[in-house]
């Protein structure tokens, strides 16, 4: 999370010269739905993804902002939180090529600790996330956009299994567990999305 804050700070500093010149910054929202396809430690899969980018246009070709959404990997939900950049190659045209980069963290906020009949605990934690995007957008009469995009996305997560050695064990204290196992799971994705931007 510290790196995420640093990236946000850099983005703010880079935009300051534009603000000081009195240029108006336009708000941008880009909402997308799509499919996560790829492989992980368990094999091949196809999953649902939702993503929303909210930011400010600091130049007619460049936008900086934040990304959040929901990535579903089977019964495992990941909430991405990232800083993002969007760039447009030919903003003067009706059909436009654009690209994007997002860097941040995938949170396992919605996940709960599962305890089986033998008192074995299972839980999950999020990890770093990075994504690169290439797409095409079509300008409507209202200067909004329909989009189609393709992304390469990597999400790191950690799956834990433990047998407690005391009541109310602390998941961050190894001495509270008679057995403790951590598995790093990497989700490598090719992502297909359609969306709308205004």
Short mmCIF file of C-alpha atoms in Angstrom, two decimals:
data_model
loop_
_atom_site.label_atom_id
_atom_site.label_comp_id
_atom_site.label_asym_id
_atom_site.label_seq_id
_atom_site.Cartn_x
_atom_site.Cartn_y
_atom_site.Cartn_z
CA UNK A 1 0.00 0.00 0.00
CA UNK A 2 2.95 2.31 0.60
CA UNK A 3 3.97 2.00 -3.07
CA UNK A 4 0.39 2.77 -4.11
CA UNK A 5 0.46 6.00 -2.11
CA UNK A 6 3.82 6.98 -3.67
CA UNK A 7 2.42 6.47 -7.18
CA UNK A 8 -0.61 8.62 -6.34
CA UNK A 9 1.66 11.34 -4.95
CA UNK A 10 3.78 11.33 -8.12
CA UNK A 11 0.61 11.59 -10.24
CA UNK A 12 -0.56 14.62 -8.24
CA UNK A 13 2.83 16.34 -8.51
CA UNK A 14 2.98 15.75 -12.27
CA UNK A 15 -0.45 17.33 -12.71
CA UNK A 16 0.37 20.46 -10.67
CA UNK A 17 1.96 22.43 -13.58
CA UNK A 18 -1.21 21.94 -15.60
CA UNK A 19 -3.41 23.08 -12.73
CA UNK A 20 -1.24 26.14 -12.11
CA UNK A 21 -1.74 27.24 -15.72
CA UNK A 22 -5.48 27.49 -15.05
CA UNK A 23 -6.51 24.59 -17.25
CA UNK A 24 -9.82 22.93 -16.38
CA UNK A 25 -9.52 19.26 -15.48
CA UNK A 26 -12.37 17.12 -16.81
CA UNK A 27 -13.71 14.21 -14.76
CA UNK A 28 -13.58 10.84 -16.55
CA UNK A 29 -15.43 7.62 -15.72
CA UNK A 30 -14.84 4.38 -17.62
CA UNK A 31 -16.89 1.35 -16.52
CA UNK A 32 -16.29 -2.12 -17.99
CA UNK A 33 -17.53 -5.70 -17.76
CA UNK A 34 -15.65 -8.70 -19.05
CA UNK A 35 -14.04 -12.10 -18.76
CA UNK A 36 -10.83 -13.11 -17.00
CA UNK A 37 -9.25 -16.05 -18.81
CA UNK A 38 -5.98 -17.69 -17.89
CA UNK A 39 -4.15 -20.07 -15.64
CA UNK A 40 -3.17 -20.31 -11.99
CA UNK A 41 -1.90 -22.95 -9.56
CA UNK A 42 -5.11 -24.93 -10.11
CA UNK A 43 -5.27 -24.92 -13.91
CA UNK A 44 -7.17 -23.06 -16.65
CA UNK A 45 -10.27 -20.98 -15.94
CA UNK A 46 -12.74 -18.34 -17.18
CA UNK A 47 -14.13 -15.84 -14.66
CA UNK A 48 -16.16 -12.61 -14.39
CA UNK A 49 -14.64 -9.14 -13.92
CA UNK A 50 -16.05 -5.67 -13.33
CA UNK A 51 -13.89 -2.54 -13.37
CA UNK A 52 -14.41 1.20 -12.90
CA UNK A 53 -11.78 3.85 -13.64
CA UNK A 54 -12.39 7.35 -12.22
CA UNK A 55 -9.94 10.15 -12.86
CA UNK A 56 -9.15 13.54 -14.33
CA UNK A 57 -8.02 14.38 -17.85
CA UNK A 58 -4.75 16.27 -17.43
CA UNK A 59 -4.11 16.56 -21.19
CA UNK A 60 -6.28 15.79 -24.22
CA UNK A 61 -4.32 12.53 -24.59
CA UNK A 62 -3.71 11.62 -20.93
CA UNK A 63 -5.88 10.78 -17.91
CA UNK A 64 -4.83 9.81 -14.36
CA UNK A 65 -7.10 8.21 -11.80
CA UNK A 66 -8.09 5.34 -9.54
CA UNK A 67 -9.33 1.87 -10.43
CA UNK A 68 -11.61 -0.36 -8.40
CA UNK A 69 -13.96 -3.21 -9.19
CA UNK A 70 -14.47 -6.91 -8.59
CA UNK A 71 -12.62 -9.95 -9.94
CA UNK A 72 -14.26 -13.32 -9.31
CA UNK A 73 -12.02 -16.42 -9.31
CA UNK A 74 -14.51 -19.25 -8.72
CA UNK A 75 -15.76 -18.73 -5.15
CA UNK A 76 -12.92 -16.31 -4.38
CA UNK A 77 -13.62 -12.55 -4.68
CA UNK A 78 -10.84 -9.99 -5.16
CA UNK A 79 -11.37 -6.23 -4.87
CA UNK A 80 -8.72 -4.43 -6.99
CA UNK A 81 -7.55 -1.02 -5.76
CA UNK A 82 -5.07 0.72 -8.03
CA UNK A 83 -3.78 3.92 -9.56
CA UNK A 84 -4.15 4.09 -13.31
CA UNK A 85 -3.16 5.95 -16.45
CA UNK A 86 -5.09 6.11 -19.74
CA UNK A 87 -3.65 7.47 -22.96
CA UNK A 88 -5.35 8.08 -26.33
CA UNK A 89 -3.34 8.01 -29.55
CA UNK A 90 -5.75 9.89 -31.85
CA UNK A 91 -8.38 11.84 -29.83
CA UNK A 92 -9.44 13.85 -32.90
CA UNK A 93 -10.92 10.76 -34.64
CA UNK A 94 -14.26 9.01 -34.20
CA UNK A 95 -12.51 5.62 -33.79
CA UNK A 96 -9.65 5.95 -31.32
CA UNK A 97 -6.84 3.72 -30.09
CA UNK A 98 -6.07 3.86 -26.38
CA UNK A 99 -3.85 2.16 -23.80
CA UNK A 100 -3.73 1.95 -20.03
CA UNK A 101 -1.56 0.85 -17.12
CA UNK A 102 -2.83 0.03 -13.60
CA UNK A 103 -0.68 -0.80 -10.57
CA UNK A 104 -2.01 -1.56 -7.10
CA UNK A 105 -3.34 -4.15 -4.71
CA UNK A 106 -5.99 -6.86 -4.88
CA UNK A 107 -7.82 -7.04 -1.56
CA UNK A 108 -9.51 -10.14 -0.11
CA UNK A 109 -11.78 -7.89 1.95
CA UNK A 110 -14.90 -10.03 1.42
CA UNK A 111 -13.23 -13.30 2.37
CA UNK A 112 -13.94 -14.94 5.74
CA UNK A 113 -12.01 -17.50 7.77
CA UNK A 114 -13.39 -20.98 7.18
CA UNK A 115 -13.11 -23.55 10.00
CA UNK A 116 -13.78 -27.23 9.34
CA UNK A 117 -14.95 -29.95 11.73
CA UNK A 118 -11.33 -30.67 12.79
CA UNK A 119 -10.82 -27.01 13.77
CA UNK A 120 -8.52 -26.44 10.81
CA UNK A 121 -8.59 -22.79 9.67
CA UNK A 122 -8.49 -21.63 6.05
CA UNK A 123 -8.19 -17.99 4.98
CA UNK A 124 -6.93 -15.82 2.14
CA UNK A 125 -5.09 -12.52 1.73
CA UNK A 126 -4.65 -10.27 -1.25
CA UNK A 127 -1.45 -9.06 -2.88
CA UNK A 128 -0.03 -6.86 -5.60
CA UNK A 129 -1.79 -6.38 -8.92
CA UNK A 130 -0.56 -5.03 -12.27
CA UNK A 131 -2.34 -4.63 -15.59
CA UNK A 132 -1.58 -3.37 -19.08
CA UNK A 133 -4.43 -2.59 -21.52
CA UNK A 134 -4.86 -1.92 -25.22
CA UNK A 135 -8.23 -1.00 -26.72
CA UNK A 136 -10.43 0.75 -29.25
CA UNK A 137 -13.08 3.32 -28.41
CA UNK A 138 -15.89 4.77 -30.52
CA UNK A 139 -16.99 8.37 -29.97
CA UNK A 140 -20.76 8.97 -29.81
CA UNK A 141 -22.60 12.19 -30.70
CA UNK A 142 -22.45 13.26 -27.03
CA UNK A 143 -18.64 12.84 -26.99
CA UNK A 144 -18.96 9.73 -24.83
CA UNK A 145 -17.35 6.43 -25.81
CA UNK A 146 -18.12 2.74 -26.26
CA UNK A 147 -15.00 0.64 -25.73
CA UNK A 148 -13.55 -2.81 -26.44
CA UNK A 149 -10.28 -3.72 -24.73
CA UNK A 150 -7.78 -6.51 -24.11
CA UNK A 151 -5.57 -6.65 -21.02
CA UNK A 152 -2.76 -8.68 -19.52
CA UNK A 153 -3.35 -8.79 -15.77
CA UNK A 154 -1.43 -10.44 -12.94
CA UNK A 155 -2.89 -10.80 -9.45
CA UNK A 156 -0.92 -12.23 -6.51
CA UNK A 157 -2.79 -13.80 -3.58
CA UNK A 158 -1.93 -15.87 -0.51
CA UNK A 159 -3.90 -18.87 0.73
CA UNK A 160 -3.37 -20.06 4.33
CA UNK A 161 -4.08 -23.25 6.27
CA UNK A 162 -3.50 -23.57 10.02
CA UNK A 163 -4.20 -25.71 13.08
CA UNK A 164 -4.46 -23.47 16.18
CA UNK A 165 -2.52 -24.27 19.35
CA UNK A 166 -4.63 -21.92 21.48
CA UNK A 167 -8.10 -20.40 21.64
CA UNK A 168 -8.65 -17.29 19.51
CA UNK A 169 -5.35 -17.56 17.61
CA UNK A 170 -3.79 -14.52 15.95
CA UNK A 171 -3.33 -15.20 12.23
CA UNK A 172 -0.16 -13.06 12.26
CA UNK A 173 1.54 -14.93 15.14
CA UNK A 174 3.18 -18.22 14.12
CA UNK A 175 3.44 -19.33 17.76
CA UNK A 176 -0.38 -19.50 17.93
CA UNK A 177 -0.38 -22.39 15.42
CA UNK A 178 0.76 -25.99 15.68
CA UNK A 179 0.60 -26.20 11.88
CA UNK A 180 0.81 -23.22 9.51
CA UNK A 181 1.07 -23.24 5.71
CA UNK A 182 1.19 -20.36 3.23
CA UNK A 183 0.63 -20.87 -0.51
CA UNK A 184 1.33 -18.07 -2.98
CA UNK A 185 -1.19 -18.17 -5.83
CA UNK A 186 -0.57 -16.18 -9.02
CA UNK A 187 -3.50 -15.45 -11.32
CA UNK A 188 -2.20 -14.70 -14.83
CA UNK A 189 -5.04 -13.33 -16.95
CA UNK A 190 -5.89 -12.38 -20.50
CA UNK A 191 -8.89 -10.08 -20.02
CA UNK A 192 -11.61 -9.22 -22.57
CA UNK A 193 -13.82 -6.23 -21.72
CA UNK A 194 -16.55 -4.04 -23.17
CA UNK A 195 -17.34 -0.70 -21.58
CA UNK A 196 -18.70 2.82 -21.64
CA UNK A 197 -16.84 6.05 -20.85
CA UNK A 198 -17.98 9.61 -20.23
#
